[in-house]
Coordinates of C-alpha atoms in Angstrom, one line a residue:
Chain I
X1 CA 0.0 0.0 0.0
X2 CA 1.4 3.4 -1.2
X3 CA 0.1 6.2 1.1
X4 CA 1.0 9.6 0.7
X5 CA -1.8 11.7 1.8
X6 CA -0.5 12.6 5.9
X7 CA -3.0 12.4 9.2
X8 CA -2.4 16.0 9.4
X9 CA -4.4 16.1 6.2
X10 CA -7.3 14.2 7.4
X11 CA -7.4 16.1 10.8
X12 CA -8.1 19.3 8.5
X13 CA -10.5 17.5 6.1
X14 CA -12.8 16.1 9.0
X15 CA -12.5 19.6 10.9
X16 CA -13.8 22.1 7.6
X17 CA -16.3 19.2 7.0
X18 CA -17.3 19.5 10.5
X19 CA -17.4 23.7 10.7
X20 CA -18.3 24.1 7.3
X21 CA -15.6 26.6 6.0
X22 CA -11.6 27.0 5.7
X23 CA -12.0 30.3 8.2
X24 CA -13.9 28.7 11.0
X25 CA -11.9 25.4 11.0
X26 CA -8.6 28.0 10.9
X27 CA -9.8 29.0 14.2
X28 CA -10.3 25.9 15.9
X29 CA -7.0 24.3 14.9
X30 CA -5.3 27.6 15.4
X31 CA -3.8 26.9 11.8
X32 CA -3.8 29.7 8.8
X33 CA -6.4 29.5 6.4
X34 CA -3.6 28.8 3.4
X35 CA -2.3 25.8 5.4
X36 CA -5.9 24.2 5.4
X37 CA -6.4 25.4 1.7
X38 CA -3.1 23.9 1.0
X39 CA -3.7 20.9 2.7
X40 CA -6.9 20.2 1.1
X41 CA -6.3 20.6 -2.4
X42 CA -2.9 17.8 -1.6
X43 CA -5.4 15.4 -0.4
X44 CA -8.0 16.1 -3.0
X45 CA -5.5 15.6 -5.7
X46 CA -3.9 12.4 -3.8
X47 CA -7.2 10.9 -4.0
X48 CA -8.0 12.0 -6.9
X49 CA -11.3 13.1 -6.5
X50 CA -13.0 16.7 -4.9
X51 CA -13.9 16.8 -2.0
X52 CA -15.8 20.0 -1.2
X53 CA -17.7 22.1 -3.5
X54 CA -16.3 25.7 -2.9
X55 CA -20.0 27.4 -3.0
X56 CA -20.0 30.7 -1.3
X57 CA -23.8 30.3 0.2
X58 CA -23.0 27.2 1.5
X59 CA -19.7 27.5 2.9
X60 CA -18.0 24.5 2.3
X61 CA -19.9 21.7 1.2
X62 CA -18.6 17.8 1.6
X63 CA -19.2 16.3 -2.0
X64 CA -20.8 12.6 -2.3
X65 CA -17.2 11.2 -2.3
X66 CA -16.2 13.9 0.3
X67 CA -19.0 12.1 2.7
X68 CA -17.7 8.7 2.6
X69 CA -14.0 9.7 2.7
X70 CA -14.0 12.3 5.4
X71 CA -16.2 9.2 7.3
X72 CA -13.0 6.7 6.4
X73 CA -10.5 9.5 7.8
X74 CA -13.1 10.0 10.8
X75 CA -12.0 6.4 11.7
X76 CA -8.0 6.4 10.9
X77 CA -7.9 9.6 13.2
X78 CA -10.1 7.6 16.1
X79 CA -7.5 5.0 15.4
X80 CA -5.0 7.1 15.3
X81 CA -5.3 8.4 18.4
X82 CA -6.2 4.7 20.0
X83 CA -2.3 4.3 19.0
X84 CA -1.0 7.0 20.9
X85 CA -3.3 6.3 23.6
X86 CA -1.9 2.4 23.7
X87 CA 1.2 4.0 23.4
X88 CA 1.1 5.7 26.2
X89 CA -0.1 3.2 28.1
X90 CA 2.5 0.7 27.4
X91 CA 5.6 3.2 28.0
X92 CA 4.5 5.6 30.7
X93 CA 2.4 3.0 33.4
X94 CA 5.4 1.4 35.2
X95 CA 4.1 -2.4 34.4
X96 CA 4.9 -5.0 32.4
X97 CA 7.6 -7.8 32.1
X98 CA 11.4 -6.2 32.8
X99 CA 14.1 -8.9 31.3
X100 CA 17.1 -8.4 33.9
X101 CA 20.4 -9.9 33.3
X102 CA 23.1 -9.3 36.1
X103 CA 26.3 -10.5 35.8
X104 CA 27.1 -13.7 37.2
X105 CA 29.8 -12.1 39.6
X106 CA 28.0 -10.4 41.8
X107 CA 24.2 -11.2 41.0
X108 CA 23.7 -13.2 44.5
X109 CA 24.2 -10.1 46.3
X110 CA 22.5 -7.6 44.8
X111 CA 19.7 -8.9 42.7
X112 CA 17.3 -10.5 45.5
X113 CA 17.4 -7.7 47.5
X114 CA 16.8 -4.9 44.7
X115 CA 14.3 -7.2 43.2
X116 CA 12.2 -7.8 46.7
X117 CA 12.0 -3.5 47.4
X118 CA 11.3 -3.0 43.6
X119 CA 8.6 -5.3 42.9
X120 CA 6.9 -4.5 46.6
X121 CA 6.8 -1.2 45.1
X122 CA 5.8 -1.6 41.7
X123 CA 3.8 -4.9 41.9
X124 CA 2.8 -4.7 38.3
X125 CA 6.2 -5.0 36.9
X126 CA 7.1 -8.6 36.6
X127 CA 11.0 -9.1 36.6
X128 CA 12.8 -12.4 35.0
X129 CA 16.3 -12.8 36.3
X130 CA 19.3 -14.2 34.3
X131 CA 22.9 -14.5 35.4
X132 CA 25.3 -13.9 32.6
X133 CA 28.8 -12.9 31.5
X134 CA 29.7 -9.4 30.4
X135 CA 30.1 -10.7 26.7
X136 CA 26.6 -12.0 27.2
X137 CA 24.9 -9.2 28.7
X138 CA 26.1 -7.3 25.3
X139 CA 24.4 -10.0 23.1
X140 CA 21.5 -10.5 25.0
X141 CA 20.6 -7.0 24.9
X142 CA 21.5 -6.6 21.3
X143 CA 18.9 -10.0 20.6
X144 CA 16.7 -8.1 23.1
X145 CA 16.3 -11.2 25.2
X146 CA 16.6 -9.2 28.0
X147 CA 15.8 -5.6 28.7
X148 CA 18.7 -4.2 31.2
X149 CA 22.0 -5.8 32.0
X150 CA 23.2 -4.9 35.3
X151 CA 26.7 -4.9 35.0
X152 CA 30.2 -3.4 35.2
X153 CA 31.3 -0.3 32.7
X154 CA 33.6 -2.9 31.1
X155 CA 34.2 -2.7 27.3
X156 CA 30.8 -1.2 26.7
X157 CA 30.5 -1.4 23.6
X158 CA 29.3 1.9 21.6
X159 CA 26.0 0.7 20.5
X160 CA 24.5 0.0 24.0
X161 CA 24.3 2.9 27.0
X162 CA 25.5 2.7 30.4
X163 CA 23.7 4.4 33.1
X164 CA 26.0 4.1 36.2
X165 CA 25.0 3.6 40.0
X166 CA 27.8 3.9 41.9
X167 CA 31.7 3.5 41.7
X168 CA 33.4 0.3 43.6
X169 CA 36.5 0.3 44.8
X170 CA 38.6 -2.6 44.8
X171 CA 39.1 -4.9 47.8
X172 CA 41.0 -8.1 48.4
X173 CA 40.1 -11.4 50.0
X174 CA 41.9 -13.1 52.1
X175 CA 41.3 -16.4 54.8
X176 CA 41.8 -14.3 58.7
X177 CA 45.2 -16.3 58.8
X178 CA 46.9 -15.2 55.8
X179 CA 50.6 -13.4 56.4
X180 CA 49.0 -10.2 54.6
X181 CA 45.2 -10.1 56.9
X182 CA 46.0 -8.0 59.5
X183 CA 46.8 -4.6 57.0
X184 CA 45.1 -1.3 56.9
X185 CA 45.7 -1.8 52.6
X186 CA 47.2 -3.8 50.3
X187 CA 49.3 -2.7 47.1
X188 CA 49.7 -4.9 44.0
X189 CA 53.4 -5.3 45.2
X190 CA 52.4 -6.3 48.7
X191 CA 50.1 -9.0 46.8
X192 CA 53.0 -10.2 44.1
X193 CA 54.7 -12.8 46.2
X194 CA 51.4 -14.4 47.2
X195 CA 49.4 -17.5 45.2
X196 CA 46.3 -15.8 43.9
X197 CA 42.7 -17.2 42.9
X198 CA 41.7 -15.7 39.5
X199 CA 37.6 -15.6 38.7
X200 CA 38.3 -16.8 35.2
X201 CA 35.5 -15.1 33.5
X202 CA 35.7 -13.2 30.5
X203 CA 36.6 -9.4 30.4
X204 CA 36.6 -9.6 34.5
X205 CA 39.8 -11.8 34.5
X206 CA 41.2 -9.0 31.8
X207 CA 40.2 -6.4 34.6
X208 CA 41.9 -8.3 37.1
X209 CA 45.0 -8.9 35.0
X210 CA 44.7 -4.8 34.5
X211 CA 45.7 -4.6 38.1
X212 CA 49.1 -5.8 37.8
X213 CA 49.9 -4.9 34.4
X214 CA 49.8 -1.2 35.5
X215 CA 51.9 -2.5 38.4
X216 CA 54.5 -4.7 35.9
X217 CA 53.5 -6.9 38.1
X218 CA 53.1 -11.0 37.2
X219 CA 50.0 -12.5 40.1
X220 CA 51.1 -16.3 40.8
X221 CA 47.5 -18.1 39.8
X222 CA 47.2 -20.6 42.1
X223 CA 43.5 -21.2 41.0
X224 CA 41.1 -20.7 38.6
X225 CA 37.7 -20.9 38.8
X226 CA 34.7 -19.3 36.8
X227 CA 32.0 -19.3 40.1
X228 CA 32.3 -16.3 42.5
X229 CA 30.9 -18.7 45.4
X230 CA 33.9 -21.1 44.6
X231 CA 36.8 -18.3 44.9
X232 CA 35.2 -17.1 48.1
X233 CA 35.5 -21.1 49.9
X234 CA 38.9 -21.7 48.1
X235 CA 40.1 -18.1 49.9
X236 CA 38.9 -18.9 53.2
X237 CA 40.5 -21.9 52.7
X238 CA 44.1 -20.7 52.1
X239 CA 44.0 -21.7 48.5
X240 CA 45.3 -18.0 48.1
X241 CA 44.1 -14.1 47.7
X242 CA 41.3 -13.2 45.5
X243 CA 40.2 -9.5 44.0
X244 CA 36.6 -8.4 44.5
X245 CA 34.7 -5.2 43.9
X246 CA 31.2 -6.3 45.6
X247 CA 32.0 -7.4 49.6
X248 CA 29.1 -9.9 50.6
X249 CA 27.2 -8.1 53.6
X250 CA 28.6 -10.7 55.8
X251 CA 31.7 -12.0 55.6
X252 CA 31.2 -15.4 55.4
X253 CA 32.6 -17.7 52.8
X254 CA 29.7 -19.9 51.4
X255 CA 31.0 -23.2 53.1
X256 CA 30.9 -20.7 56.4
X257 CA 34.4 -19.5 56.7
X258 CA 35.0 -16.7 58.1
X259 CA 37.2 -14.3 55.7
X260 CA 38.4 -10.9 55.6
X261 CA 38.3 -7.6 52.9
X262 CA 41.0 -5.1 52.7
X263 CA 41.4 -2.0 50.5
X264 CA 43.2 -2.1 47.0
X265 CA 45.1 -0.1 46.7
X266 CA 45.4 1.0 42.5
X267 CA 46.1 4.2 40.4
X268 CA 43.5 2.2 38.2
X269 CA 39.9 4.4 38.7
X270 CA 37.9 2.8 40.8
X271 CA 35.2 0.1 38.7
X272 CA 31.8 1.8 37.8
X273 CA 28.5 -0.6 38.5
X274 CA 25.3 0.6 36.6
X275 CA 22.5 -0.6 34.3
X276 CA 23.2 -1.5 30.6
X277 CA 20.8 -0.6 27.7
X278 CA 19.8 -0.9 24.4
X279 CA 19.3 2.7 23.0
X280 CA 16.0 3.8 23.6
X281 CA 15.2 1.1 26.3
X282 CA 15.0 3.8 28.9
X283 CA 11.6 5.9 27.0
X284 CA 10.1 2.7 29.1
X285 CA 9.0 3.7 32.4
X286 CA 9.8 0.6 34.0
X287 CA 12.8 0.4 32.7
X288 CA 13.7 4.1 33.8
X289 CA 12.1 3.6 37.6
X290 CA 13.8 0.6 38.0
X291 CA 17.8 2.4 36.8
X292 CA 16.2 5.3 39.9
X293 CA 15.7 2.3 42.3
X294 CA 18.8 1.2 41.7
X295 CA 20.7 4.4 41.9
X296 CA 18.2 4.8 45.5
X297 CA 18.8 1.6 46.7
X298 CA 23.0 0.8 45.5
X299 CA 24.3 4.2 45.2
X300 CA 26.6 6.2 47.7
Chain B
X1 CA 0.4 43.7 12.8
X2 CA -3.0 42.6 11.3
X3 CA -2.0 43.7 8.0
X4 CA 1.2 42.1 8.1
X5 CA -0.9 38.3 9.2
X6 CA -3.4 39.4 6.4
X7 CA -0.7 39.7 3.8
X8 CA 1.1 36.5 4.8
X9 CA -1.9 34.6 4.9
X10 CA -3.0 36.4 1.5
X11 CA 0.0 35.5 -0.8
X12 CA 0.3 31.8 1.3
X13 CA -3.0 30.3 -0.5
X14 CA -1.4 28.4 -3.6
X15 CA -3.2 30.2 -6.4
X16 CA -1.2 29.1 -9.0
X17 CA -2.7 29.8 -12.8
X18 CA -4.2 25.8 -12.9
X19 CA -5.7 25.6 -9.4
X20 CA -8.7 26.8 -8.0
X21 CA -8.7 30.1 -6.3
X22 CA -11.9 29.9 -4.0
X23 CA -10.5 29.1 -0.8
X24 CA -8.4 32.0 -1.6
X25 CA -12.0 34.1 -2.9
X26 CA -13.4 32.7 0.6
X27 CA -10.6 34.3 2.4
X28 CA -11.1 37.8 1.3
X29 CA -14.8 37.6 1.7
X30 CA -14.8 36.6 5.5
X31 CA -12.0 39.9 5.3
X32 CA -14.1 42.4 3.6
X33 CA -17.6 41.1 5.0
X34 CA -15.7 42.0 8.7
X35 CA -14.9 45.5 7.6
X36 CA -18.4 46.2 6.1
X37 CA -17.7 45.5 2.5
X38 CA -20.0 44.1 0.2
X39 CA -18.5 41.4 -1.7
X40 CA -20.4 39.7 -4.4
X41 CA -18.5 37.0 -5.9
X42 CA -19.0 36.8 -10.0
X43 CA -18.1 33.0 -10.9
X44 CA -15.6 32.5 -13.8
X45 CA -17.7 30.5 -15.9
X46 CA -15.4 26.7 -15.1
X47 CA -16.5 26.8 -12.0
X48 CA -13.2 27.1 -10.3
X49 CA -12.1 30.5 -10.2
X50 CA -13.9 33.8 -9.8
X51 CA -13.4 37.2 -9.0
X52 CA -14.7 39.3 -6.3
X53 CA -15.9 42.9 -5.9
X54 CA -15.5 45.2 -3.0
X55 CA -18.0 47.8 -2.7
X56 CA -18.2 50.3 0.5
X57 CA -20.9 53.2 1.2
X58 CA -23.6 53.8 -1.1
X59 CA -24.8 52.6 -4.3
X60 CA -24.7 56.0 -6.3
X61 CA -22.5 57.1 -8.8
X62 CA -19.0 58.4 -7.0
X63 CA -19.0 55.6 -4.6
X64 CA -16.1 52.9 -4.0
X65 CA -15.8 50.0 -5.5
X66 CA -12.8 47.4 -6.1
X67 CA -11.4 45.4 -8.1
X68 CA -8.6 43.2 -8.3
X69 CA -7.6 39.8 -9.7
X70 CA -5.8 36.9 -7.7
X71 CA -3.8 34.8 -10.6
X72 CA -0.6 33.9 -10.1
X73 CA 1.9 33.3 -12.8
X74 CA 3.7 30.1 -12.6
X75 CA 7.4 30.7 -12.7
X76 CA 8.0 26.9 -14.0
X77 CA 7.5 25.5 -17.5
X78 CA 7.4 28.8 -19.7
X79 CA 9.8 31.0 -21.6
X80 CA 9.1 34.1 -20.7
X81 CA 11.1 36.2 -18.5

C-alpha cells in the first residue's frame, strides 16, 4: 500500500467538513487558512477526487465522495489516536515484564534484594532474572532477550548505553590467617609474592589482569575458577588471595568460613556498576524507575 | 500587525494559474464582510475561479468599488522572463 496523503491532512479535512468553511476550522486548529487550503487541495489531488464544493452560500460543502471519505478519515484519526493512547499506556504505566540480566559475579548479592523492594513497590512489573557474562549481557541485549543488564562499565561497547549507579572500589580477599590479613591496605606489590585465585571469566579476569599490568606486576595463579561462590571457599581456605569489587554483607565464605576484605590499593579508577541498555530502552517507564531504584537503593 | 498576518496569509494560498482560487476568494470575503464590504463573488464560468468585488458606502455614482484579480503566474515550465 502506497500512502502519501499525511493524518495531518485528514485532521483538516474532518474539521472544515465539521465547521463548514476554511475560516472557522482556521480558528479551531489555530492553523492559517492557506495551510488548510493547501492541505486540502494535496489530499484532493492524492485521492483524486473533490472533495468539497467551494459554494459561497454554503460555505463549504462535503461532496458525495467527500461524505464517505471524510467518514473513512473519521476512523483512521479515532485509530490514530487509539495508537498513541496504547502507546502511552505501554511506555508511561510502570508495568509490564522487565528482562534483567546481572552478571554472574556479583548477581547473589544484589539482585534478590533490589528485586524484593522494587517489585513490593511496583507490583505490576514482573522481573525475570538471568545470570550472565559481560560478553553475554552485550548479546543479550543486542537480541533483546533481556531488557537491562546490570553490569560493570567494562568494554561497553558503543551501541549500547550505560547508566551508572555507583563506583566500587577494589578490595581483596583473604582467609583471617593469611601473612598479609592484619593490613590497613594492600598494594599490588604487597600481593605479588602471594598464590592468587583468579575468577576466570571473561573481560573480569582482563580487569583483574589490569591490576598488575599497570603495576609490571606478574599474580602467581594458584587457582582458577569461573564461580564467584567457589573463589570465596577456596580463599577462606588458604587456597590464596582473591580480587573483588562487591563485599558480601557478611563475611562469610559460602562453606561458612570466616574471611576478611581489605582495600586495594590501585592508580586504576575505581570500577563503575550501573545498568546496561539498548538505546531507547530507557523511553520505558519501567525500565527508567527501575535504573532510579537502583541508583536509590546501591548508590553512595 | 493585522495587516502584516493578512498579507502572509494572502500570498500563502497556492493560487497558481491551474488551481482553484476559491479558498483564496473565501478568504477575502470573510475579510471584507468584517470591515463592512459588500462582496459579491461573479463566478468565472469553469466553475473554479472567480473574481470578487469590493464595494463600500452607497450605491450612487462616486461611490467605492474594487477590483482586483488573484492569478498567479507560474514561474515553472514557460519561456518568458
Amino acid at each position: 500500500m502506497q500512502t502519501r496523503f499525511t493524518l495531518r491532512q485528514l485532521e483538516y479535512c474532518t474539521c472544515v467538513a465539521q465547521t463548514g468553511s476554511i475560516a472557522a476550522a482556521s480558528r479551531l486548529l489555530n492553523v492559517s487558512s492557506p495551510s488548510i487550503s493547501t492541505a486540502l487541495s494535496q489530499l484532493e489531488d492524492e485521492l483524486g477526487t473533490a472533495l468539497f464544493i467551494r459554494q459561497r452560500a454554503q460555505g463549504l460543502a462535503l461532496t458525495e465522495a467527500g461524505r464517505t471519505l471524510a467518514a473513512q478519515a473519521n476512523k483512521i484519526l479515532a485509530e490514530a489516536t487509539e495508537l498513541t493512547r496504547l502507546a502511552g499506556t505501554v511506555s508511561d504505566a510502570v508495568q509490564g515484564p522487565l528482562r534483567l540480566g546481572c552478571l554472574v559475579t556479583f548477581a547473589q548479592i544484589v539482585v534478590p534484594d533490589l528485586r524484593r523492594s522494587f517489585e513490593t513497590a511496583y507490583p505490576s512489573v514482573a522481573i525475570s532474572q538471568t545470570e550472565l557474562t559481560q560478553p553475554d549481557i552485550f548479546a543479550g541485549l543486542r537480541r533483546a532477550e533481556i531488557d537491562l543488564g546490570l553490569s560493570y562499565a567494562i568494554d561497553v561497547p558503543k551501541d549500547l548505553d550505560f547508566h551508572p549507579i555507583k563506583t566500587l572500589p577494589p578490595f581483596v580477599m583473604l582467609a583471617p590467617d593469611h601473612a598479609l590479613a592484619d593490613r590497613k591496605s594492600l598494594t599490588i606489590e604487597d600481593l605479588a609474592p602471594h598464590e592468587m585465585v583468579l575468577l576466570d571469566l571473561p573481560l573480569s579476569s582482563d580487569y583483574f589482569r589490569a591490576f598488575f599490568d599497570a603495576a609490571t606486576v606478574t599474580p602467581r595463579i594458584a587457582e582458577r575458577t569461573k564461580d564467584m561462590a567457589v573463589a570465596r571457599s577456596l580463599a577462606a581456605n588458604g587456597f590464596g588471595y582473591s580480587i573483588v569489587n562487591f563485599r558480601p554483607i557478611g563475611t562469610l565464605a559460602p562453606d561458612g568460613k570466616p574471611l576478611v576484605f581489605i582495600p586495594l590499593m590501585s592508580d586504576l579508577p575505581p570500577i563503575e556498576v550501573g545498568i546496561l541498555s539498548a538505546k531507547g530502552t530507557m523511553k520505558r517507564r519501567a525500565c527508567a524507575t527501575f535504573l532510579e531504584h537502583c541508583i536509590r537503593e546501591m548508590g553512595s | 500587525m493585522k495587516t502584516l498576518e493578512n498579507l502572509d496569509n494572502l500570498i500563502a494560498f497556492d493560487t497558481v494559474s491551474h488551481k482553484s482560487s476559491l479558498d483564496l476568494i473565501a478568504y477575502i470575503e470573510d475579510l471584507l464582510e468584517a470591515s463592512a464590504f459588500r462582496a459579491p463573488r461573479l463566478p468565472a464560468p469553469y466553475g473554479t475561479k472567480a473574481r470578487l468585488n469590493a464595494e463600500n458606502g452607497p450605491e450612487v455614482d462616486g461611490g467605492q468599488l474594487l477590483s482586483a484579480y488573484t492569478d498567479v503566474v507560474p514561474v515553472g515550465g514557460q519561456i518568458c522572463t
